[in-house]
Coordinates of C-alpha atoms in Angstrom, one line a residue:
Chain T
X1 CA 183.2 -3.2 144.9
X2 CA 186.6 -4.4 146.1
X3 CA 189.9 -2.8 145.2
X4 CA 191.5 -4.5 142.2
X5 CA 193.9 -7.3 143.2
X6 CA 192.6 -7.8 146.8
X7 CA 192.7 -11.5 147.7
X8 CA 189.4 -13.3 147.0
X9 CA 188.1 -16.6 148.3
X10 CA 186.8 -19.3 146.0
X11 CA 184.1 -21.7 147.1
X12 CA 182.2 -24.7 145.7
X13 CA 179.0 -26.1 146.9
X14 CA 179.3 -29.7 145.5
X15 CA 175.9 -31.2 145.7
X16 CA 174.4 -34.3 144.3
X17 CA 172.1 -32.4 141.9
X18 CA 174.0 -29.1 141.4
X19 CA 177.4 -27.5 141.8
X20 CA 177.5 -23.8 142.8
X21 CA 180.9 -22.1 142.3
X22 CA 181.4 -18.6 143.8
X23 CA 184.0 -16.1 144.5
X24 CA 183.6 -14.0 147.6
X25 CA 185.1 -12.4 150.7
X26 CA 185.7 -13.4 154.3
X27 CA 182.8 -11.3 155.4
X28 CA 180.4 -13.5 153.4
X29 CA 180.0 -11.2 150.4
X30 CA 179.5 -13.2 147.2
X31 CA 181.2 -11.5 144.2
X32 CA 180.4 -13.9 141.4
X33 CA 178.5 -17.1 141.1
X34 CA 177.8 -19.9 138.6
X35 CA 175.6 -22.8 138.9
X36 CA 175.5 -26.0 136.8
X37 CA 174.0 -29.5 137.0
X38 CA 175.9 -32.3 138.5
X39 CA 176.6 -34.7 135.6
X40 CA 179.4 -37.3 135.5
X41 CA 182.5 -36.4 137.6
X42 CA 184.8 -35.5 134.7
X43 CA 182.5 -33.0 133.1
X44 CA 181.3 -31.5 136.4
X45 CA 184.8 -31.1 137.7
X46 CA 186.0 -29.6 134.5
X47 CA 183.2 -27.0 134.8
X48 CA 184.3 -26.3 138.4
X49 CA 187.9 -25.7 137.5
X50 CA 187.0 -23.6 134.4
X51 CA 185.1 -21.2 136.7
X52 CA 188.1 -20.5 138.8
X53 CA 190.5 -20.4 135.8
X54 CA 188.3 -17.7 134.2
X55 CA 188.4 -15.8 137.5
X56 CA 192.2 -15.9 137.6
X57 CA 192.4 -15.0 133.9
X58 CA 190.4 -11.8 134.7
X59 CA 192.8 -10.8 137.4
X60 CA 191.2 -12.2 140.5
X61 CA 193.8 -13.1 143.1
X62 CA 192.5 -16.3 144.9
X63 CA 193.8 -16.8 148.4
X64 CA 192.0 -20.1 149.2
X65 CA 189.3 -22.4 147.9
X66 CA 186.6 -24.1 150.0
X67 CA 184.7 -27.1 148.9
X68 CA 181.6 -28.3 150.8
X69 CA 180.5 -31.6 149.3
X70 CA 178.0 -34.4 149.5
X71 CA 179.5 -37.6 150.9
X72 CA 180.6 -39.8 152.4
X73 CA 183.9 -38.1 152.1
X74 CA 187.4 -39.1 153.2
X75 CA 188.6 -36.2 155.4
X76 CA 191.6 -37.8 157.2
X77 CA 194.5 -35.7 156.0
X78 CA 196.9 -38.7 156.4
X79 CA 194.7 -41.0 154.2
X80 CA 195.7 -41.7 150.6
X81 CA 192.1 -40.9 149.5
X82 CA 191.9 -37.6 151.4
X83 CA 189.5 -35.2 149.7
X84 CA 187.9 -38.0 147.7
X85 CA 184.2 -39.0 147.8
X86 CA 184.1 -42.6 149.2
X87 CA 181.5 -45.1 148.4
X88 CA 178.3 -43.3 147.3
X89 CA 175.1 -44.6 145.7
X90 CA 175.4 -41.8 143.2
X91 CA 176.4 -43.5 139.9
X92 CA 180.0 -42.9 138.8
X93 CA 180.9 -40.7 141.8
X94 CA 182.4 -43.3 144.2
X95 CA 186.2 -42.6 144.7
X96 CA 186.1 -39.2 142.9
X97 CA 188.9 -36.9 143.8
X98 CA 187.5 -33.4 144.5
X99 CA 190.5 -31.7 146.0
X100 CA 193.3 -32.8 143.6
X101 CA 191.9 -31.0 140.5
X102 CA 191.9 -27.7 142.5
X103 CA 195.6 -28.0 143.3
X104 CA 196.5 -26.3 140.0
X105 CA 195.5 -23.0 141.6
X106 CA 198.3 -23.2 144.1
X107 CA 196.2 -22.0 147.1
X108 CA 195.1 -23.8 150.3
X109 CA 191.9 -25.9 149.7
X110 CA 189.5 -26.5 152.6
X111 CA 187.2 -29.5 152.2
X112 CA 184.5 -30.7 154.5
X113 CA 181.0 -32.2 154.3
X114 CA 178.2 -29.9 152.9
X115 CA 176.6 -29.9 156.4
X116 CA 179.8 -29.2 158.3
X117 CA 180.4 -26.3 155.8
X118 CA 176.8 -25.1 156.4
X119 CA 177.4 -25.3 160.1
X120 CA 180.5 -23.1 159.9
X121 CA 178.6 -20.6 157.7
X122 CA 175.8 -20.4 160.2
X123 CA 178.4 -19.7 162.9
X124 CA 179.9 -16.8 160.9
X125 CA 176.9 -15.3 159.2
X126 CA 173.7 -17.1 160.3
X127 CA 171.8 -18.4 163.3
X128 CA 174.8 -19.5 165.3
X129 CA 176.7 -16.3 165.4
X130 CA 178.8 -16.0 168.6
X131 CA 178.4 -19.7 169.6
X132 CA 181.3 -22.1 169.8
X133 CA 179.3 -25.4 169.9
X134 CA 176.3 -26.1 167.9
X135 CA 174.7 -28.5 165.4
X136 CA 173.3 -27.8 161.9
X137 CA 170.7 -30.3 160.7
X138 CA 169.4 -30.3 157.1
X139 CA 166.1 -32.0 156.7
X140 CA 165.2 -32.5 153.1
X141 CA 165.8 -35.3 150.6
X142 CA 167.9 -36.8 153.4
X143 CA 168.9 -35.8 156.9
X144 CA 172.5 -34.7 157.6
X145 CA 174.2 -33.0 160.5
X146 CA 177.2 -30.7 160.7
X147 CA 178.8 -30.3 164.1
X148 CA 180.9 -27.5 165.5
X149 CA 182.8 -27.9 168.7
X150 CA 185.1 -25.2 170.1
X151 CA 184.6 -23.3 166.8
X152 CA 185.7 -26.0 164.5
X153 CA 183.9 -28.8 162.6
X154 CA 184.0 -32.2 164.1
X155 CA 186.0 -34.7 162.0
X156 CA 187.3 -38.0 163.3
X157 CA 186.5 -41.4 161.8
X158 CA 185.4 -39.7 159.4
X159 CA 182.6 -37.3 159.9
X160 CA 179.3 -37.3 161.8
X161 CA 176.3 -39.1 160.1
X162 CA 173.6 -37.8 162.3
X163 CA 170.9 -38.8 159.8
X164 CA 171.5 -42.4 160.9
X165 CA 171.0 -42.2 164.7
X166 CA 168.1 -44.3 165.9
X167 CA 164.8 -42.7 166.8
X168 CA 162.1 -44.5 169.0
X169 CA 159.0 -45.3 166.9
X170 CA 156.1 -43.1 167.9
X171 CA 152.9 -44.7 169.1
X172 CA 150.6 -45.7 166.3
X173 CA 153.2 -45.2 163.5
X174 CA 153.7 -48.3 161.5
X175 CA 155.7 -46.7 158.7
X176 CA 158.7 -49.0 157.9
X177 CA 161.1 -46.2 157.1
X178 CA 163.0 -45.3 153.9
X179 CA 166.7 -45.8 154.8
X180 CA 168.3 -48.5 152.6
X181 CA 170.7 -49.3 155.5
X182 CA 168.6 -49.0 158.6
X183 CA 165.0 -48.7 157.6
X184 CA 163.6 -46.7 160.5
X185 CA 166.5 -44.5 161.5
X186 CA 166.3 -40.7 161.8
X187 CA 166.5 -40.1 158.1
X188 CA 164.4 -43.1 157.3
X189 CA 161.5 -41.8 159.4
X190 CA 161.8 -38.0 159.1
X191 CA 163.3 -36.9 155.8
X192 CA 161.2 -35.4 153.0
X193 CA 160.8 -38.7 151.1
X194 CA 159.8 -40.4 154.4
X195 CA 157.0 -37.9 154.9
X196 CA 155.9 -38.3 151.3
X197 CA 155.9 -42.2 151.5
X198 CA 154.1 -42.2 154.9
X199 CA 151.3 -39.9 153.8
X200 CA 151.1 -40.8 150.1
X201 CA 152.1 -37.4 148.9
X202 CA 154.7 -34.7 149.5
X203 CA 154.5 -32.6 152.6
X204 CA 153.7 -29.4 150.7
X205 CA 150.5 -31.1 149.3
X206 CA 149.1 -32.0 152.7
X207 CA 146.3 -29.9 154.2
X208 CA 143.9 -29.6 157.1
X209 CA 143.8 -32.4 159.7
X210 CA 146.3 -34.5 157.8
X211 CA 148.8 -31.7 157.7
X212 CA 148.4 -31.1 161.4
X213 CA 149.0 -34.7 162.2
X214 CA 152.0 -34.9 159.8
X215 CA 153.5 -31.8 161.4
X216 CA 153.1 -33.2 164.9
X217 CA 154.6 -36.5 164.0
X218 CA 157.5 -34.8 162.1
X219 CA 158.1 -32.7 165.2
X220 CA 158.2 -35.8 167.4
X221 CA 160.7 -37.6 165.1
X222 CA 162.9 -34.5 164.7
X223 CA 162.8 -34.1 168.5
X224 CA 163.8 -37.7 168.9
X225 CA 166.9 -37.3 166.7
X226 CA 167.7 -34.0 168.4
X227 CA 167.5 -35.6 171.8
X228 CA 170.3 -38.0 170.8
X229 CA 172.4 -35.2 169.5
X230 CA 171.8 -33.1 172.7
X231 CA 172.8 -35.9 175.0
X232 CA 175.8 -36.8 172.8
X233 CA 177.2 -33.4 172.2
X234 CA 175.8 -30.8 174.6
X235 CA 175.3 -28.2 171.8
X236 CA 174.3 -24.6 172.6
X237 CA 171.9 -24.5 169.7
X238 CA 170.4 -26.7 167.0
X239 CA 169.9 -25.0 163.6
X240 CA 167.6 -26.5 161.0
X241 CA 167.9 -26.1 157.3
X242 CA 166.5 -27.9 154.3
X243 CA 163.1 -27.8 152.7
X244 CA 161.1 -29.6 155.4
X245 CA 161.8 -26.8 157.9
X246 CA 159.1 -24.7 156.1
X247 CA 156.2 -26.9 157.2
X248 CA 153.8 -24.6 159.1
X249 CA 154.0 -25.0 162.9
X250 CA 157.0 -27.3 162.7
X251 CA 159.2 -25.5 165.2
X252 CA 156.7 -25.3 168.0
X253 CA 156.0 -29.0 167.5
X254 CA 159.7 -29.8 167.7
X255 CA 160.1 -27.7 170.9
X256 CA 157.1 -29.2 172.5
X257 CA 158.1 -32.8 171.7
X258 CA 161.8 -32.1 172.7
X259 CA 160.7 -30.9 176.2
X260 CA 158.6 -34.0 176.6
X261 CA 161.4 -36.3 175.5
X262 CA 164.1 -34.7 177.6
X263 CA 161.6 -34.9 180.5
X264 CA 163.4 -32.4 182.7
X265 CA 166.8 -34.0 182.4
X266 CA 169.3 -32.4 183.0
X267 CA 166.8 -29.6 183.5
X268 CA 168.5 -26.7 181.6
X269 CA 166.1 -23.9 181.0
X270 CA 168.0 -23.0 177.8
X271 CA 167.0 -26.3 176.2
X272 CA 163.3 -25.4 176.4
X273 CA 163.7 -21.8 175.2
X274 CA 162.7 -20.6 171.7
X275 CA 166.2 -20.0 170.7
X276 CA 167.5 -23.5 171.2
X277 CA 166.0 -25.1 168.1
X278 CA 165.9 -22.5 165.3
X279 CA 165.6 -22.2 161.5
X280 CA 168.9 -21.7 159.6
X281 CA 169.8 -18.0 159.0
X282 CA 171.8 -18.3 155.7
X283 CA 168.7 -19.0 153.5
X284 CA 169.2 -20.1 149.9
X285 CA 172.9 -19.2 150.0
X286 CA 173.6 -21.7 152.9
X287 CA 175.5 -24.1 150.7
X288 CA 177.7 -21.5 149.0
X289 CA 178.3 -19.6 152.2
X290 CA 179.3 -22.9 153.9
X291 CA 181.9 -23.5 151.3
X292 CA 183.0 -19.8 151.6
X293 CA 183.4 -20.4 155.4
X294 CA 185.7 -23.4 154.6
X295 CA 187.7 -21.2 152.3
X296 CA 188.0 -18.5 154.9
X297 CA 189.2 -21.1 157.4
X298 CA 191.7 -22.6 154.9
X299 CA 193.1 -19.1 154.2
X300 CA 194.0 -18.7 157.8
X301 CA 195.9 -22.0 158.2
Chain W
X1 CA 211.2 -40.1 194.1
X2 CA 211.0 -36.6 192.9
X3 CA 213.5 -33.8 193.6
X4 CA 212.3 -31.8 196.7
X5 CA 210.4 -28.7 195.6
X6 CA 209.5 -29.9 192.1
X7 CA 206.0 -28.8 191.2
X8 CA 203.3 -31.4 191.9
X9 CA 199.8 -31.8 190.6
X10 CA 196.8 -32.3 192.9
X11 CA 193.8 -34.3 191.9
X12 CA 190.4 -35.2 193.2
X13 CA 188.1 -38.0 192.1
X14 CA 184.8 -36.7 193.5
X15 CA 182.4 -39.6 193.3
X16 CA 179.0 -40.2 194.7
X17 CA 180.2 -42.9 197.2
X18 CA 183.9 -42.0 197.6
X19 CA 186.4 -39.1 197.2
X20 CA 190.0 -40.0 196.2
X21 CA 192.6 -37.3 196.7
X22 CA 196.0 -37.7 195.2
X23 CA 199.2 -35.8 194.4
X24 CA 201.1 -36.8 191.3
X25 CA 203.0 -35.8 188.2
X26 CA 202.2 -35.0 184.6
X27 CA 203.4 -38.4 183.5
X28 CA 200.6 -40.1 185.5
X29 CA 202.8 -41.1 188.5
X30 CA 200.8 -41.0 191.7
X31 CA 202.8 -39.8 194.7
X32 CA 200.3 -39.9 197.6
X33 CA 196.7 -40.9 197.9
X34 CA 193.9 -40.7 200.4
X35 CA 190.4 -42.1 200.1
X36 CA 187.3 -41.3 202.2
X37 CA 183.6 -41.9 202.0
X38 CA 181.4 -39.2 200.5
X39 CA 179.3 -37.9 203.4
X40 CA 177.5 -34.5 203.6
X41 CA 179.2 -31.8 201.4
X42 CA 180.7 -29.7 204.3
X43 CA 182.5 -32.7 205.9
X44 CA 183.6 -34.2 202.6
X45 CA 185.0 -31.0 201.2
X46 CA 186.8 -30.2 204.5
X47 CA 188.5 -33.6 204.2
X48 CA 189.4 -32.8 200.6
X49 CA 190.9 -29.5 201.5
X50 CA 192.7 -30.9 204.5
X51 CA 194.5 -33.4 202.3
X52 CA 196.0 -30.7 200.1
X53 CA 196.7 -28.4 203.1
X54 CA 198.8 -31.2 204.7
X55 CA 200.7 -31.7 201.4
X56 CA 201.5 -28.0 201.3
X57 CA 202.5 -28.0 205.0
X58 CA 205.1 -30.8 204.2
X59 CA 206.7 -28.8 201.5
X60 CA 204.8 -30.0 198.4
X61 CA 204.6 -27.2 195.8
X62 CA 201.3 -27.6 194.0
X63 CA 201.1 -26.2 190.5
X64 CA 197.4 -27.1 189.7
X65 CA 194.5 -29.1 191.0
X66 CA 192.1 -31.2 188.9
X67 CA 188.7 -32.3 190.1
X68 CA 186.7 -34.9 188.2
X69 CA 183.2 -35.0 189.7
X70 CA 179.9 -36.6 189.5
X71 CA 177.2 -34.4 188.1
X72 CA 175.4 -32.8 186.6
X73 CA 178.0 -30.0 186.9
X74 CA 177.9 -26.4 185.8
X75 CA 180.9 -26.0 183.5
X76 CA 180.2 -22.7 181.8
X77 CA 183.1 -20.5 183.0
X78 CA 180.9 -17.4 182.6
X79 CA 178.0 -18.8 184.7
X80 CA 177.7 -17.7 188.4
X81 CA 177.5 -21.3 189.5
X82 CA 180.6 -22.4 187.6
X83 CA 182.2 -25.4 189.3
X84 CA 179.1 -26.2 191.3
X85 CA 177.1 -29.4 191.2
X86 CA 173.7 -28.6 189.8
X87 CA 170.5 -30.4 190.7
X88 CA 171.4 -34.0 191.7
X89 CA 169.3 -36.7 193.3
X90 CA 172.1 -37.2 195.9
X91 CA 170.7 -35.7 199.2
X92 CA 172.3 -32.4 200.2
X93 CA 174.6 -32.1 197.2
X94 CA 172.6 -30.0 194.9
X95 CA 174.3 -26.6 194.3
X96 CA 177.5 -27.6 196.1
X97 CA 180.5 -25.5 195.2
X98 CA 183.4 -27.8 194.4
X99 CA 185.9 -25.4 192.9
X100 CA 185.6 -22.4 195.3
X101 CA 187.0 -24.2 198.4
X102 CA 190.1 -25.1 196.4
X103 CA 190.9 -21.5 195.6
X104 CA 192.8 -21.0 198.8
X105 CA 195.7 -22.9 197.3
X106 CA 196.2 -20.2 194.8
X107 CA 196.7 -22.5 191.8
X108 CA 194.7 -23.1 188.6
X109 CA 191.8 -25.6 189.2
X110 CA 190.6 -27.7 186.3
X111 CA 187.1 -29.1 186.7
X112 CA 185.1 -31.5 184.5
X113 CA 182.8 -34.5 184.7
X114 CA 184.2 -37.7 186.1
X115 CA 183.8 -39.3 182.6
X116 CA 185.4 -36.4 180.7
X117 CA 188.3 -36.6 183.1
X118 CA 188.5 -40.4 182.6
X119 CA 188.5 -39.9 178.9
X120 CA 191.4 -37.4 179.1
X121 CA 193.3 -39.9 181.3
X122 CA 192.7 -42.7 178.7
X123 CA 194.1 -40.4 176.1
X124 CA 197.2 -39.7 178.1
X125 CA 197.9 -43.0 179.7
X126 CA 195.3 -45.6 178.7
X127 CA 193.5 -47.1 175.7
X128 CA 193.3 -43.9 173.6
X129 CA 196.9 -42.9 173.5
X130 CA 197.7 -41.0 170.3
X131 CA 194.1 -40.4 169.3
X132 CA 192.5 -36.9 169.1
X133 CA 188.9 -38.0 169.0
X134 CA 187.3 -40.7 171.1
X135 CA 184.6 -41.5 173.6
X136 CA 184.9 -43.0 177.1
X137 CA 181.8 -44.9 178.4
X138 CA 181.5 -46.1 181.9
X139 CA 178.9 -48.8 182.4
X140 CA 178.2 -49.6 186.0
X141 CA 175.7 -48.2 188.5
X142 CA 174.8 -45.8 185.6
X143 CA 176.1 -45.1 182.1
X144 CA 178.1 -42.0 181.5
X145 CA 180.2 -40.8 178.6
X146 CA 183.2 -38.5 178.3
X147 CA 184.0 -37.1 174.9
X148 CA 187.3 -35.8 173.5
X149 CA 187.3 -33.9 170.3
X150 CA 190.6 -32.5 168.9
X151 CA 192.3 -33.4 172.1
X152 CA 190.0 -31.6 174.5
X153 CA 186.9 -32.6 176.4
X154 CA 183.6 -31.6 174.9
X155 CA 181.7 -28.9 176.9
X156 CA 178.9 -26.8 175.7
X157 CA 175.4 -26.7 177.2
X158 CA 176.7 -28.1 179.6
X159 CA 178.3 -31.5 179.1
X160 CA 177.3 -34.7 177.3
X161 CA 174.9 -37.1 179.0
X162 CA 175.4 -40.1 176.8
X163 CA 173.6 -42.4 179.2
X164 CA 170.4 -40.8 178.2
X165 CA 170.4 -41.3 174.4
X166 CA 167.6 -43.6 173.2
X167 CA 168.2 -47.2 172.3
X168 CA 165.7 -49.3 170.2
X169 CA 164.1 -52.0 172.2
X170 CA 165.5 -55.4 171.3
X171 CA 163.1 -58.1 170.1
X172 CA 161.5 -60.0 172.9
X173 CA 162.7 -57.7 175.7
X174 CA 159.8 -56.3 177.7
X175 CA 161.9 -54.8 180.5
X176 CA 160.5 -51.3 181.3
X177 CA 163.9 -49.8 182.1
X178 CA 165.3 -48.2 185.3
X179 CA 165.8 -44.5 184.3
X180 CA 163.7 -42.2 186.5
X181 CA 163.6 -39.7 183.6
X182 CA 163.3 -41.8 180.5
X183 CA 162.5 -45.4 181.5
X184 CA 164.1 -47.3 178.6
X185 CA 167.0 -45.0 177.6
X186 CA 170.6 -46.3 177.3
X187 CA 171.2 -46.2 181.0
X188 CA 167.7 -47.5 181.8
X189 CA 168.3 -50.6 179.7
X190 CA 172.0 -51.4 180.0
X191 CA 173.4 -50.2 183.3
X192 CA 174.3 -52.7 186.1
X193 CA 171.1 -52.0 188.0
X194 CA 169.1 -52.6 184.7
X195 CA 170.8 -56.0 184.2
X196 CA 170.1 -56.9 187.9
X197 CA 166.4 -55.8 187.6
X198 CA 165.8 -57.6 184.3
X199 CA 167.3 -60.9 185.4
X200 CA 166.4 -60.8 189.0
X201 CA 170.0 -60.8 190.3
X202 CA 173.3 -59.0 189.7
X203 CA 175.2 -59.8 186.5
X204 CA 178.0 -61.4 188.4
X205 CA 175.6 -64.0 189.8
X206 CA 174.3 -65.2 186.4
X207 CA 175.6 -68.5 185.0
X208 CA 175.1 -70.9 182.1
X209 CA 172.5 -70.1 179.5
X210 CA 171.1 -67.2 181.4
X211 CA 174.5 -65.6 181.5
X212 CA 175.0 -66.2 177.8
X213 CA 171.6 -64.6 177.0
X214 CA 172.3 -61.7 179.3
X215 CA 175.7 -61.0 177.7
X216 CA 174.2 -61.1 174.2
X217 CA 171.4 -58.7 175.2
X218 CA 173.8 -56.4 177.0
X219 CA 176.0 -56.4 173.9
X220 CA 173.1 -55.5 171.8
X221 CA 172.1 -52.5 174.0
X222 CA 175.6 -51.3 174.3
X223 CA 176.0 -51.5 170.6
X224 CA 172.8 -49.5 170.2
X225 CA 174.0 -46.7 172.4
X226 CA 177.4 -46.8 170.7
X227 CA 175.8 -46.6 167.3
X228 CA 174.2 -43.3 168.2
X229 CA 177.5 -42.0 169.5
X230 CA 179.3 -43.1 166.4
X231 CA 176.9 -41.4 164.1
X232 CA 176.8 -38.2 166.2
X233 CA 180.5 -37.8 166.9
X234 CA 182.6 -39.9 164.4
X235 CA 185.0 -41.1 167.2
X236 CA 188.2 -43.0 166.3
X237 CA 187.6 -45.4 169.3
X238 CA 185.1 -46.2 172.0
X239 CA 186.7 -47.1 175.4
X240 CA 184.6 -48.9 178.0
X241 CA 185.1 -48.7 181.7
X242 CA 183.0 -49.6 184.7
X243 CA 182.2 -52.9 186.3
X244 CA 179.9 -54.3 183.6
X245 CA 182.8 -54.4 181.2
X246 CA 184.0 -57.5 183.0
X247 CA 181.1 -59.7 181.9
X248 CA 182.7 -62.7 180.0
X249 CA 182.3 -62.4 176.3
X250 CA 180.9 -58.9 176.4
X251 CA 183.3 -57.2 173.9
X252 CA 182.8 -59.8 171.1
X253 CA 179.0 -59.4 171.7
X254 CA 179.3 -55.6 171.4
X255 CA 181.4 -55.8 168.2
X256 CA 179.1 -58.4 166.6
X257 CA 175.9 -56.3 167.4
X258 CA 177.5 -53.0 166.4
X259 CA 178.5 -54.4 162.9
X260 CA 174.9 -55.6 162.5
X261 CA 173.4 -52.3 163.6
X262 CA 175.7 -50.1 161.5
X263 CA 174.8 -52.5 158.6
X264 CA 177.7 -51.4 156.4
X265 CA 177.1 -47.7 156.6
X266 CA 179.3 -45.7 156.1
X267 CA 181.4 -48.9 155.5
X268 CA 184.5 -48.0 157.4
X269 CA 186.6 -51.1 158.0
X270 CA 188.0 -49.5 161.2
X271 CA 184.5 -49.6 162.8
X272 CA 184.4 -53.4 162.6
X273 CA 188.0 -54.0 163.9
X274 CA 188.9 -55.3 167.3
X275 CA 190.5 -52.0 168.4
X276 CA 187.4 -49.9 167.8
X277 CA 185.5 -50.8 171.0
X278 CA 188.0 -51.7 173.7
X279 CA 188.2 -52.0 177.5
X280 CA 189.6 -49.0 179.5
X281 CA 193.3 -49.1 180.0
X282 CA 193.7 -47.1 183.3
X283 CA 192.1 -49.8 185.5
X284 CA 191.3 -49.1 189.1
X285 CA 193.1 -45.7 189.0
X286 CA 190.9 -44.4 186.1
X287 CA 189.1 -41.9 188.3
X288 CA 192.2 -40.5 190.0
X289 CA 194.2 -40.5 186.7
X290 CA 191.3 -38.6 185.1
X291 CA 191.5 -35.9 187.7
X292 CA 195.3 -35.8 187.3
X293 CA 194.8 -35.3 183.6
X294 CA 192.6 -32.3 184.3
X295 CA 195.2 -30.9 186.6
X296 CA 197.9 -31.4 184.0
X297 CA 195.7 -29.5 181.5
X298 CA 195.0 -26.7 184.0
X299 CA 198.7 -26.3 184.7
X300 CA 199.3 -25.6 181.0
X301 CA 196.7 -22.9 180.6

């Protein structure tokens, strides 16, 4: 237990299906947690604010709040829509202001994409501890990537969208891809729904030979996306989260295919080692810990 | 002219065919310049050192030296081969120490890839002034990319190799590609030698319909590489240097194809504007100015 009155961080994992609000400490300890479904913006944001209001009412002294959100997000601090979700297919959520409603608490608010937050969390408490430059990929209902360079998340115009890089079609695969924008991009070929659509059922229902072929193909597509990330960003490590990472034999398949696709260029032994492409270390708390990492960063600035 | 005794920056553009050594100032003024062919490492590096030794002998007070070099380079400061070229197809140059021989001048030495240097130079004096996050691509005998994030060049494991991202094959193009490692990667499909091999003669000798088709195809492949960079890095601008950029009509072809390939995702109006993909601003001095930018950075650390 903490001493009464010590400053506490607030954090929100703002996902498309659930919001998780927590209070915690800069060492990654979670003190309190509440989870609720994502409904319309007004009701959902009211629940989020009520969580922190109750904490303050019971004497918690908040020093910063972090919010790691689904996107696309406007992250340019000089943009009038800073901290808003931009145009999203999620009904009702386009142009929703996530940061403004938190201003009532009078503390710095750190906002970033869910995957940039998760990347920061992996750097502090997970599989990227001690590294300055790495990429976090989540492979589940979609594919998203968070990027850390020199210890900070990459933001520019506006944030990486790694799920939409191109991947060369693998020999013999005629699957059209599921991305509404690009068809056969990384997400379109290798997300959970892409696996389910290609094989006629979800990955966890595959068995035997079919499972083996699905895992090999998934390893090849993940390696193809990772290759583009490696050549663009020179990361020290690739950390993979999301449900698809639990496919048996997936990591050896990724490593084998990646070595084949890099084909010895530029010939770094590190890129073929077992600690180059690794599973996420923050487990089920990855989202909340990512938001907590954003809060910790905001409290220092 | 500068006041006698004012500190001066030294800079080396260390290329595969020529070395250019200069002295200059932090505002991008070049004071003296010498150019010589790249021969074997011993003779070439002796010439490089002699240039700076003569400058010092005539009273120049060096405050830092920057070296922007062909690669691959070892840039990890804690690696025993820091500042060395690693394994290169250029005969005799693998494992050459570029930084060590400059230590005799007793000033900080800043080393980076030629393209990272050129990117920094574009940020200070060229087409990326005022931006914190951008990519410089050179398209000539090869394709290389320099990346600036939060004002600094990206270095990790070890530096970006953007010429080797994958690009989807364009409809009707059966060209195998020229990359010895990957065949039909970005560099293998869109470098100057790739254009020459595909059309049977160098780009500058193409005319009429054939030129128009070559420009459209080159625009499509450059857009495909840029798409992967955009989704990986969220740059504010893409700056293109190298000889291929002079093809007539190339930039409109790139912009048209990029809009088509991004296909409205994530729908940022900036990415379809005329100032998103632009020609380099530093002209023929890009290499030397890039090295000067590295010297300016080293003098501040």
